[in-house]
Short mmCIF file of C-alpha atoms and ligand atoms in Angstrom, two decimals:
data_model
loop_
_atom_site.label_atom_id
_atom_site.label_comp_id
_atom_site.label_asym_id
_atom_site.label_seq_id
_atom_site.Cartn_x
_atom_site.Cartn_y
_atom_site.Cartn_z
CA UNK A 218 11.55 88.20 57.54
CA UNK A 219 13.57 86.35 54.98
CA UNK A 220 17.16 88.22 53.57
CA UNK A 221 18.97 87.15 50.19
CA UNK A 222 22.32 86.49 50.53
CA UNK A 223 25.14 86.57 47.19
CA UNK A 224 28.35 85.08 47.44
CA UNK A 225 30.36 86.97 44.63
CA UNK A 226 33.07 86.30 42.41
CA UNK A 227 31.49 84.20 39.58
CA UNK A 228 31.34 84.59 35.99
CA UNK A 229 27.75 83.86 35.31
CA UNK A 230 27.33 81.64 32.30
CA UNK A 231 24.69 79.47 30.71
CA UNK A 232 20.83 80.36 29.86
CA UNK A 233 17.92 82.23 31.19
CA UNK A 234 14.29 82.51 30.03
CA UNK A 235 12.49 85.75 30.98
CA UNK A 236 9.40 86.00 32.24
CA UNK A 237 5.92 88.35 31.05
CA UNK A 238 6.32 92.01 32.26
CA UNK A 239 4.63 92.84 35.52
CA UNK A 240 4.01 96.27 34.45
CA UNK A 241 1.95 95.22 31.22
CA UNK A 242 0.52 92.74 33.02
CA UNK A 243 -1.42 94.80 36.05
CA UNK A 244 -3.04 97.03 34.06
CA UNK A 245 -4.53 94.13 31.47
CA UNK A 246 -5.52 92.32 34.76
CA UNK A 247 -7.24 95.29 36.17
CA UNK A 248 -8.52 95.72 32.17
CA UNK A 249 -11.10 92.77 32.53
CA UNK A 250 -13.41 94.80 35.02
CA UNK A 251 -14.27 95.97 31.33
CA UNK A 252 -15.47 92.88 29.95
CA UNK A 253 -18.98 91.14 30.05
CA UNK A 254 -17.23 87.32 29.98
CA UNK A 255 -14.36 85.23 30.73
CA UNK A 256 -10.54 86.72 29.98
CA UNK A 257 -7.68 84.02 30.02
CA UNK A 258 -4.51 85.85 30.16
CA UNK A 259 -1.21 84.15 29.75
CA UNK A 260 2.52 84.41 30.20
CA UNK A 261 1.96 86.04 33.83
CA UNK A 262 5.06 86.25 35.93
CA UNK A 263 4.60 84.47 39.68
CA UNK A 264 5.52 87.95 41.94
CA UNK A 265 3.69 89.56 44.90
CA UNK A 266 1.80 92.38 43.26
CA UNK A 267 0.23 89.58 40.48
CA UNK A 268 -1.45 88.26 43.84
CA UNK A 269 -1.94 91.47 45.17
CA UNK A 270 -3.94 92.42 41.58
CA UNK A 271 -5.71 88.66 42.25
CA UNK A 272 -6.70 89.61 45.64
CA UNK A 273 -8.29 93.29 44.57
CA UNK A 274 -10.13 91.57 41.64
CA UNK A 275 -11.68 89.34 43.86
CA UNK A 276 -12.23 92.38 46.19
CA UNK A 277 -13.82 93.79 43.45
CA UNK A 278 -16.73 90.86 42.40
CA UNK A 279 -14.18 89.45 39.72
CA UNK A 280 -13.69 85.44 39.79
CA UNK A 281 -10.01 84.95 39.13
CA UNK A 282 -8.10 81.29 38.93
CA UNK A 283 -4.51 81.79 38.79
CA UNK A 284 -2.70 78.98 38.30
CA UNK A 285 0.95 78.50 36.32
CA UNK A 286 1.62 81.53 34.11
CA UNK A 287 -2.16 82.03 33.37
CA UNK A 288 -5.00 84.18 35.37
CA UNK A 289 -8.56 83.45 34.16
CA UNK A 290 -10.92 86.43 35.13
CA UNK A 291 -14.69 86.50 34.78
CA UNK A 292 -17.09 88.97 36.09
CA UNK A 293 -19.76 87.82 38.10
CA UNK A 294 -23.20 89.19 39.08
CA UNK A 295 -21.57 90.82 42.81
CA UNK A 296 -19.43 93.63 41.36
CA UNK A 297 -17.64 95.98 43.80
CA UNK A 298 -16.30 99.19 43.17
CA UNK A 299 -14.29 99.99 46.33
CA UNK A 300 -10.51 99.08 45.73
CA UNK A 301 -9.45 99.45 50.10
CA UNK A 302 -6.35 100.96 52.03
CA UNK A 303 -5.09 97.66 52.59
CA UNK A 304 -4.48 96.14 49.78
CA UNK A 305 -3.78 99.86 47.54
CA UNK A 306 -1.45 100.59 50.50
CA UNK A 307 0.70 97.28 49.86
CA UNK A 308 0.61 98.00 45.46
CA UNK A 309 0.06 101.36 44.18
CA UNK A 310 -0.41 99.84 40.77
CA UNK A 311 -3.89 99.06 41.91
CA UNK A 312 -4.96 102.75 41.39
CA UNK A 313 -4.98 100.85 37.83
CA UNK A 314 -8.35 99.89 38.43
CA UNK A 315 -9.57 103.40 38.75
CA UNK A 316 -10.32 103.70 34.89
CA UNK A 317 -12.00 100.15 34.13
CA UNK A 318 -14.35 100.73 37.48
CA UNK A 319 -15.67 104.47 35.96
CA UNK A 320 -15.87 102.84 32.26
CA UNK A 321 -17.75 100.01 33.34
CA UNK A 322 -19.76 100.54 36.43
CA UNK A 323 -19.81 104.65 36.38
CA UNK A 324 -18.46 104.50 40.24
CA UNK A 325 -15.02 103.67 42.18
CA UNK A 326 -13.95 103.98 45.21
CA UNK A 327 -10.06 103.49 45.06
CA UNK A 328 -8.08 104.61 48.23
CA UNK A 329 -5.53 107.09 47.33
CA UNK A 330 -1.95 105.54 46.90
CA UNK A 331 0.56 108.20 48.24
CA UNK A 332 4.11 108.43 47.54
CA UNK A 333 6.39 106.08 48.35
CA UNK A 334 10.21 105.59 48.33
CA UNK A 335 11.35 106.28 44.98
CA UNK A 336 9.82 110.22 45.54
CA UNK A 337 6.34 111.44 45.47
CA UNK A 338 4.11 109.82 42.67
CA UNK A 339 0.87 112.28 42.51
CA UNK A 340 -2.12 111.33 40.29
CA UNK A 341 -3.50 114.56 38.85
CA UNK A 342 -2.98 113.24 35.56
CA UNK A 343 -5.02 110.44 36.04
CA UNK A 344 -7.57 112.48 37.56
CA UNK A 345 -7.25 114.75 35.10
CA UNK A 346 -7.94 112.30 32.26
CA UNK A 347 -11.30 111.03 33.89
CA UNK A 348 -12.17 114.01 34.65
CA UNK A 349 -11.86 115.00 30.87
CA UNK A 350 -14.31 112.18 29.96
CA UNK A 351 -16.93 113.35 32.21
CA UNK A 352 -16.06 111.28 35.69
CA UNK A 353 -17.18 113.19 39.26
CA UNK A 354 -14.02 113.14 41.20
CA UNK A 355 -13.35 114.07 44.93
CA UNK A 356 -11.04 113.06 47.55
CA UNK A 357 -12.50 111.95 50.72
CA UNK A 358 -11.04 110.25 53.84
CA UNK A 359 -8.24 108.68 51.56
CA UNK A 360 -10.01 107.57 49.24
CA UNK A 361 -10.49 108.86 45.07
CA UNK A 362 -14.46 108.85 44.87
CA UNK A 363 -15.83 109.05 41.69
CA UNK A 364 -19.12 109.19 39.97
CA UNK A 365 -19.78 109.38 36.02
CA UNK A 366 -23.68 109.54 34.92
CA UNK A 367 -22.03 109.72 31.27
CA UNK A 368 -18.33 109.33 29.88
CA UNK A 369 -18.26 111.67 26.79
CA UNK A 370 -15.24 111.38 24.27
CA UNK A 371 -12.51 114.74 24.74
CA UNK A 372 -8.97 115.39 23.83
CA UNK A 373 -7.04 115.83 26.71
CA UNK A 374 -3.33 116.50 27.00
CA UNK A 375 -1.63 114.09 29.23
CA UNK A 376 2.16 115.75 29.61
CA UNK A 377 3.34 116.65 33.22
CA UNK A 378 6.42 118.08 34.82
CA UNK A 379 8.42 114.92 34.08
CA UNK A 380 6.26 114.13 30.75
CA UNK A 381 4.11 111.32 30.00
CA UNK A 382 2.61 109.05 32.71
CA UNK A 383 2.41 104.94 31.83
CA UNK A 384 -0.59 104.12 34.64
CA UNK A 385 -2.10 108.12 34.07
CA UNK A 386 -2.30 107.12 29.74
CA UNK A 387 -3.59 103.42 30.68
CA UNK A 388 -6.42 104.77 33.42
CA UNK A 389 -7.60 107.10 30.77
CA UNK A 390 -7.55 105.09 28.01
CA UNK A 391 -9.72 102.17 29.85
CA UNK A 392 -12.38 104.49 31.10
CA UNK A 393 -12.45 106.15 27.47
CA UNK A 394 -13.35 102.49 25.93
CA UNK A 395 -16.67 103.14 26.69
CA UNK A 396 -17.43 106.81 26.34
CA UNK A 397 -19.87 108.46 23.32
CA UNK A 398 -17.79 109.22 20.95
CA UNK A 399 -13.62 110.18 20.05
CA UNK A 400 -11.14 110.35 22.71
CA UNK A 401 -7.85 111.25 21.97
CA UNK A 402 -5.05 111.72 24.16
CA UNK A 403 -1.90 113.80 23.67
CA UNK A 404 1.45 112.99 25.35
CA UNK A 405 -0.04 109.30 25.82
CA UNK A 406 3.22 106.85 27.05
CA UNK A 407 4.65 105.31 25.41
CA UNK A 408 5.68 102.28 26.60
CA UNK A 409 5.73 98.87 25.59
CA UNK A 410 3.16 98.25 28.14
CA UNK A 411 0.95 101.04 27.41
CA UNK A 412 0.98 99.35 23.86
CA UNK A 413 0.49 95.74 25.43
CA UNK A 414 -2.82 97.21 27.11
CA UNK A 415 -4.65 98.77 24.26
CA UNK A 416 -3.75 95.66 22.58
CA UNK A 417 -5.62 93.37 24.75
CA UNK A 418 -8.43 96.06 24.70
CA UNK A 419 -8.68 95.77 21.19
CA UNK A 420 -9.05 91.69 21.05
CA UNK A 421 -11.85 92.51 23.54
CA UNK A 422 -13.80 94.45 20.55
CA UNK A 423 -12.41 98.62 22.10
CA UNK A 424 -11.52 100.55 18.72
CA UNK A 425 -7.58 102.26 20.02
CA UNK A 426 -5.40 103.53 17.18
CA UNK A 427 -2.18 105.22 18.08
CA UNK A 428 -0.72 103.60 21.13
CA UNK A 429 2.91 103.23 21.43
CA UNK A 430 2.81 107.03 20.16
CA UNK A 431 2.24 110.28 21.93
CA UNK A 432 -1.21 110.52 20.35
CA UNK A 433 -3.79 107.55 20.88
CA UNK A 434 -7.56 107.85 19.69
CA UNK A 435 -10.17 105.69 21.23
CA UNK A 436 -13.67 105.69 19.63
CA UNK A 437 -16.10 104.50 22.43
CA UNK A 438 -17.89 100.72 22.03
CA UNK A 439 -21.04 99.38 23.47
CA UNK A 440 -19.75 96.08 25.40
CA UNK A 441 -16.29 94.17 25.13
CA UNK A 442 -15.83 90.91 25.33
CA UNK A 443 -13.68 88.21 26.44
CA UNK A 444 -10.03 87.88 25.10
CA UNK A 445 -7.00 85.87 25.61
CA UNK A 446 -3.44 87.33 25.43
CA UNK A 447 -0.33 86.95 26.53
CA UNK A 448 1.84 89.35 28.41
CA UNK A 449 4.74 90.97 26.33
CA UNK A 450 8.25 89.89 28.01
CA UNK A 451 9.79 91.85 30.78
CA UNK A 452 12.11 94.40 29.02
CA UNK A 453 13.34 95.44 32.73
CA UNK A 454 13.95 91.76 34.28
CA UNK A 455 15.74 91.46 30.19
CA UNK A 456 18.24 94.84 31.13
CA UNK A 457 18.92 93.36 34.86
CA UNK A 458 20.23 90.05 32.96
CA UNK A 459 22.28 91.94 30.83
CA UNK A 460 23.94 93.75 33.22
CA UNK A 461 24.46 90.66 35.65
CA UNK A 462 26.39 89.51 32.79
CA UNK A 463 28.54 92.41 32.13
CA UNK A 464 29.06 93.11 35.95
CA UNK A 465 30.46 89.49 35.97
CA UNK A 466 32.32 90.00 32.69
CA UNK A 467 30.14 86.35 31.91
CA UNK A 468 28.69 85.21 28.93
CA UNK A 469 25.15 84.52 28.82
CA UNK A 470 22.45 83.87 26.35
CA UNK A 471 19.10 85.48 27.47
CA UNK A 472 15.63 83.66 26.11
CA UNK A 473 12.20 85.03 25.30
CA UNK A 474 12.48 88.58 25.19
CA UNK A 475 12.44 91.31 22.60
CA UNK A 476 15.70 93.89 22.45
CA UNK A 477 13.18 96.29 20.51
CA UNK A 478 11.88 96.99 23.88
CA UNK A 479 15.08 98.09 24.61
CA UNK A 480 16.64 100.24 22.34
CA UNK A 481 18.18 102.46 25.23
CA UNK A 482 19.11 100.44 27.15
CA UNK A 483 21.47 98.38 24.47
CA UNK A 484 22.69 101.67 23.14
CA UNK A 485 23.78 102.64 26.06
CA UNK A 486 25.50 99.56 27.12
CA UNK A 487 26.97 99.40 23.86
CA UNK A 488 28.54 102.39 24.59
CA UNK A 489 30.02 101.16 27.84
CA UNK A 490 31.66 98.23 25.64
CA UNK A 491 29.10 95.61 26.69
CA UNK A 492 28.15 93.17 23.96
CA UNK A 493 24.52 92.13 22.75
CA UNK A 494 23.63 90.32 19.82
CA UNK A 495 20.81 87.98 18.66
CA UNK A 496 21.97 84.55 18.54
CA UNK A 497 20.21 80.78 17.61
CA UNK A 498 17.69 81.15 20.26
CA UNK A 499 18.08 84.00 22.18
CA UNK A 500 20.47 86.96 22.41
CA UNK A 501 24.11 86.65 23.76
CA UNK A 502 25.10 88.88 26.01
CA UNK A 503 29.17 89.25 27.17
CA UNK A 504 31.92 92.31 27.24
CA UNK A 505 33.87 93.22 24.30
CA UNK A 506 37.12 93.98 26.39
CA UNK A 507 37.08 96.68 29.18
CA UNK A 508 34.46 98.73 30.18
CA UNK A 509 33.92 102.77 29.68
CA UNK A 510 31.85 104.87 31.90
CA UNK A 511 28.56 106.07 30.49
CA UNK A 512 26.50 109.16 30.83
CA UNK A 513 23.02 108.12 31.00
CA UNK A 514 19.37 110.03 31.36
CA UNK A 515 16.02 108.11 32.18
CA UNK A 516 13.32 109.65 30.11
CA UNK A 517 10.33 108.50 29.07
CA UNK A 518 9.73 105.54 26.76
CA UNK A 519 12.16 105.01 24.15
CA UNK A 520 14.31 106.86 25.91
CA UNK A 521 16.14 105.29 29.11
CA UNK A 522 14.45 103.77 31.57
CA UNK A 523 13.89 104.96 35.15
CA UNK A 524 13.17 101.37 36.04
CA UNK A 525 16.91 100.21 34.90
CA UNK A 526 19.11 103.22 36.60
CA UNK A 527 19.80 101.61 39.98
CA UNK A 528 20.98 98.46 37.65
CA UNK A 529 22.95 100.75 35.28
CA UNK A 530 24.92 102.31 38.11
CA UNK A 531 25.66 99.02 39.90
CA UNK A 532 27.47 98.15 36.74
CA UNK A 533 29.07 102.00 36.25
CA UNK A 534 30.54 101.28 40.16
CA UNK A 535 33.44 99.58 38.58
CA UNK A 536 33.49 101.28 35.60
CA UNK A 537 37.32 103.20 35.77
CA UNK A 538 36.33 106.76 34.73
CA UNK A 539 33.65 108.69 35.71
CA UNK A 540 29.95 108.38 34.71
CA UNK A 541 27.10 110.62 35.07
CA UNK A 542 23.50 108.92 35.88
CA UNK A 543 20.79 111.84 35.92
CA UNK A 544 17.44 111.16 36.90
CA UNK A 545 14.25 112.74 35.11
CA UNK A 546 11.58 111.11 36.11
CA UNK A 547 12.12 110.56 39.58
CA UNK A 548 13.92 112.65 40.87
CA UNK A 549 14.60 111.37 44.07
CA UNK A 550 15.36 107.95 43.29
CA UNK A 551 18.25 107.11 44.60
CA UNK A 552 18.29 105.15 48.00
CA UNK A 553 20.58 102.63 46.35
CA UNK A 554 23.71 105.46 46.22
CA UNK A 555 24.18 104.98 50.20
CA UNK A 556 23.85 101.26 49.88
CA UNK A 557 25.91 100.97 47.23
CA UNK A 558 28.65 103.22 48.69
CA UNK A 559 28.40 101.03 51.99
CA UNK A 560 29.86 98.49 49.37
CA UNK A 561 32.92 100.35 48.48
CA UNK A 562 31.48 102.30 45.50
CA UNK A 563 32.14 106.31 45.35
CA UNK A 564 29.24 107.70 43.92
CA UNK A 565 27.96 111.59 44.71
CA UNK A 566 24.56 112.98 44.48
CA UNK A 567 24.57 116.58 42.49
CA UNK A 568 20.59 117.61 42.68
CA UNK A 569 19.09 114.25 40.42
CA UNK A 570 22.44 113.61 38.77
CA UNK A 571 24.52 110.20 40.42
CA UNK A 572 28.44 111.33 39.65
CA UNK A 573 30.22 107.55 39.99
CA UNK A 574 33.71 107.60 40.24
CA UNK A 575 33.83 103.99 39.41
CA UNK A 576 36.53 101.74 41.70
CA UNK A 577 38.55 98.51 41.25
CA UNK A 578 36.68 96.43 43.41
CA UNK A 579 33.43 96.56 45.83
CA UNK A 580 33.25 94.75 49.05
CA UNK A 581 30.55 92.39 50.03
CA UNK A 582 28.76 93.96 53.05
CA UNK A 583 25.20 93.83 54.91
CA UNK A 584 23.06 96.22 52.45
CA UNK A 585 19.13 97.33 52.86
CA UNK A 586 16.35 96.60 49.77
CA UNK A 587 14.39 99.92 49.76
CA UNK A 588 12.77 99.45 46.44
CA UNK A 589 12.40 96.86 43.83
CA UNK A 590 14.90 98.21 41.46
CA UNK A 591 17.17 99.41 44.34
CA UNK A 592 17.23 95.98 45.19
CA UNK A 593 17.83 94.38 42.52
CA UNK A 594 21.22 96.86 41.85
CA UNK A 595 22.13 95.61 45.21
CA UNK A 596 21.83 91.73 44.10
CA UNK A 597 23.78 92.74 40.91
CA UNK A 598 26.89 94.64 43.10
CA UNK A 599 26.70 91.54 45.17
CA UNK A 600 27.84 89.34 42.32
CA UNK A 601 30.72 91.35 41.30
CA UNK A 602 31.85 92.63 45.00
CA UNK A 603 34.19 90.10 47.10
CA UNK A 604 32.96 88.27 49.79
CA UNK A 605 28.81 88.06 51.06
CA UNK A 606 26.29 90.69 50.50
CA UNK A 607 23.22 90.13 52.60
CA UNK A 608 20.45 92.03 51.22
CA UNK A 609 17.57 92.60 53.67
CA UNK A 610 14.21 93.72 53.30
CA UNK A 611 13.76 90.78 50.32
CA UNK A 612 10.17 91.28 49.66
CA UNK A 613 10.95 94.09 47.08
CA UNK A 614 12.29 91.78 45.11
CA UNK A 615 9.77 89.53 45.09
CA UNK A 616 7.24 92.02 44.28
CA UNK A 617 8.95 91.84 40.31
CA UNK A 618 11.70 89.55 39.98
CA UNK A 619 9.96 85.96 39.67
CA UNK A 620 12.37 83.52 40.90
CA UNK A 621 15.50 85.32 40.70
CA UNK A 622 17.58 83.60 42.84
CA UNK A 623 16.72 80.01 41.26
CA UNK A 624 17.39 82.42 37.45
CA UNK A 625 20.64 83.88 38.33
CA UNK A 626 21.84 80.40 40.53
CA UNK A 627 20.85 78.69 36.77
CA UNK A 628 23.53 80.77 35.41
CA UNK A 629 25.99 80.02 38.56
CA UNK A 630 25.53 82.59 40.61
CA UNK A 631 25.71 81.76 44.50
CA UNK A 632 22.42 83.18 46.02
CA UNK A 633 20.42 82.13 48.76
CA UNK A 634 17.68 83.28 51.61
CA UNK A 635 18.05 83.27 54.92
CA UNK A 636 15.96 84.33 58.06
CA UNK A 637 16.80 87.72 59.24
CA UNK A 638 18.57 87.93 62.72
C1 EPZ B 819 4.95 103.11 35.93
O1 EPZ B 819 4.53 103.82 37.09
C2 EPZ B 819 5.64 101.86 36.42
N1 EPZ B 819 4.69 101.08 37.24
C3 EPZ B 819 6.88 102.22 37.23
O2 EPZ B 819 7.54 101.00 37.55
C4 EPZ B 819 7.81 103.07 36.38
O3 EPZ B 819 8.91 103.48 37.14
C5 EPZ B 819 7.06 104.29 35.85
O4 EPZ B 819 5.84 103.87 35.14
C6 EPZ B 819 7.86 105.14 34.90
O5 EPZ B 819 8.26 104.38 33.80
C7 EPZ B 819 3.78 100.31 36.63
O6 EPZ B 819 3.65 100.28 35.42
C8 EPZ B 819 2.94 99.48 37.51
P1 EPZ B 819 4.28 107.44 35.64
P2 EPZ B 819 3.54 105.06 36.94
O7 EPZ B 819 2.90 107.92 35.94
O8 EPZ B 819 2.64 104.88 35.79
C9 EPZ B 819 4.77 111.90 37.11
C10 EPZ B 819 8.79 99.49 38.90
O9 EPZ B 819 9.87 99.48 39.54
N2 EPZ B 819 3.31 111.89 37.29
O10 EPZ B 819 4.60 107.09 34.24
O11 EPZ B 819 2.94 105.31 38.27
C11 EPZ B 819 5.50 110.97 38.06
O12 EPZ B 819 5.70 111.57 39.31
C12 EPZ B 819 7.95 100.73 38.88
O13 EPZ B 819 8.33 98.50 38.31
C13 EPZ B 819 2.67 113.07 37.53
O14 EPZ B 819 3.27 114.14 37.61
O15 EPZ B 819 4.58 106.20 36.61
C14 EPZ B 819 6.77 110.70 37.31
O16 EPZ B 819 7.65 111.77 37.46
C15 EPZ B 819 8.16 101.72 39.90
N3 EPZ B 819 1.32 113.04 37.69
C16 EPZ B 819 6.31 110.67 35.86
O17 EPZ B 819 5.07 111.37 35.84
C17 EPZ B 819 0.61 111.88 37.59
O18 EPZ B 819 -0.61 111.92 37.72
C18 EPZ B 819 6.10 109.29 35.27
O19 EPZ B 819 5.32 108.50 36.17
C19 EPZ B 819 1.28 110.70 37.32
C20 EPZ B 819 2.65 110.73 37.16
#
């Protein structure tokens, strides 16, 4: 097993392009089970779970090339509709292909994906939404087994305990592409991505109006067909830049993204005196002078993300003052606050609020990935914190940060793998 190791200390400066967003790009991946012919979809980000989507395609009957930043996807006559353990086990994105295999083939087999370390993550929503449309769900030996003789169009209310759901709004939505008749779904996400989806769906030929607000109709087609499209840019790998830079006090410019993905996140930084304008080709990012602690709440989309708290209280650890990070989506997820404390920080859990009491200084020191985000708060402490932080467990990372040590190493940092001991 491979660790990442960060020398810190530098002021990162220079340029850094970012790449399509892995979370719009599963679900438009696992959105081609839909169509009768070829998809080309572009602006894909090289990262484990784009090869783990490849792999369950193929699984699946699909014919996938993958080469560069593009996937081309066509059907062929052998579909599947089991998605196994193995491969759901190693993504639980894949449950993603739960709506497209109802929709298309009326039957799916997807192995049920389970929590995992960021908290529990059930799936009643997304059951709930096929169900709504008709689908015959049960759960047997592990595995979601489902049956539709006919999707019919309903309105179903999508809101849980912690609000909307991104995968629970895109399942739904794909199955309901085919269905007789009006669908609509309240409390839809959302998100960027959730937008990015329909989006493709619609250059396929599905009629969506709505997305990117709680309410999202889809009138049922016939067929779809082919469609190329390319990927929206990360906003998530775009936030983890930004704070690299203001945890280094650096100056960096950040290409190909869009800051109205990100409204948030840039408030909130704002706040904490961190600079980000648009510039000549790109946006700059820098501190205005010292920084203030924050109080910050993840919410659902446009409100902060869940995905950028670890990040957000890496920076907040040397933050003088005390800042509040409360977590309301998940939460549980904070497996970074022990790590991070190993490094010198004082941060306290209070129920799913993070109190930081931020500190002059953090010390390199041998730290454990648990999650992707987790881990990438731990490569963004290990910039600012003296001396070597050896990150284990480096296959989060690669799961959604393509190439970040040859990114962040472009703009100075001092990062490198090693084999575990
Ligand atoms: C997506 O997961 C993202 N994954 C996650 O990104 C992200 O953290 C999350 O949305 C929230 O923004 C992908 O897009 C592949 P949810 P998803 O359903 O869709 C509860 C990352 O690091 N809920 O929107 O699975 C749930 O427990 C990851 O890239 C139910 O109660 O998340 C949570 O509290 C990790 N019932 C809230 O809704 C359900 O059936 C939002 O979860 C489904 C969800």
């Amino acid at each position: 097993m491979e660790k990442l190791v960060v020398e810190g200390g530098v002021r990162l400066r220079g340029t850094v392009e970012i790449s399509g967003a892995k979370n719009s790009c599963l679900p438009i991946m696992a959105a081609t089970i839909l169509a009768d012919e070829r998809c080309v979809i572009k602006n894909v980000p090289s990262l484990a779970d784009i090869t783990t989507m490849v792999r369950l395609l193929k699984t699946l009957g699909m014919r996938v090339e993958y080469e560069g930043d593009t996937v081309v996807i066509e059907p062929t006559k052998e579909r599947k509709f089991i998605a196994p353990y193995k491969l759901v086990s190693t993504m639980r994105a894949s449950v993603c292909v739960l709506g497209p295999l109802i929709g298309k083939i009326r039957q799916a087999e997807v192995s049920f994906p389970g929590g995992c370390v960021i908290g529990p993550r059930p799936i009643d929503l997304h059951l709930k939404g096929l169900t709504a449309l008709g689908a015959e769900l049960k759960i047997q030996r592990g595995y979601i087994i489902a049956k539709a003789k006919r999707l019919r169009g309903a309105t179903i209310y999508l809101g849980g305990h912690f609000g909307s759901s991104v995968l629970a709004t895109a399942n739904t939505m794909m199955a309901a592409v085919f269905a007789e008749g009006k669908t609509i779904i309240e409390n839809a996400a959302c998100e960027p991505e959730v937008q990015d989806l329909a989006d493709f769906l619609i250059k396929m030929g599905a009629s969506i109006k709505g997305q990117g607000t709680p309410r999202v109709e889809v009138l049922g087609v016939k067929k779809l067909t082919g469609a190329e499209h390319s990927v929206i840019p990360d906003r998530i790998e775009t936030g983890t830049y930004t704070i690299a830079a203001a945890i280094t006090d650096g100056d960096i410019i950040i290409k190909g993204t869009r800051l109205d993905h990100l409204t948030a996140v840039i408030d909130n930084l704002t706040e904490a005196g961190v600079s980000i304008t648009h510039v000549k080709g790109g946006v700059r990012v820098r501190r205005r002078g010292g920084l203030s602690p924050i109080d910050v709440t993840t919410l659902p989309y446009p409100g902060f993300p869940t995905d950028m708290q670890a990040q957000t209280m890496a920076l907040m650890t040397m933050t003088k003052g005390i800042s509040v990070i409360t977590e309301k989506i998940y939460p549980e997820r904070f497996i970074h606050v022990s790590e991070l404390n190993r490094m010198g920080a004082e941060i306290h859990l209070e129920g799913s609020s993070a109190i930081v009491r931020g500190v002059k200084q953090l010390s390199g020191a041998p730290v454990m990935a648990s999650d992707l985000r987790a881990s990438a708060a731990m490569v963004l402490a290990g910039l600012a914190a003296d001396g070597r932080t050896d990150i284990s467990r480096v296959y989060h990372l690669d799961r959604g940060y393509e190439q970040i040590e040859e990114k962040m190493n472009t703009l100075g940092a001092r990062i490198w793998r090693e084999k575990e001991d």
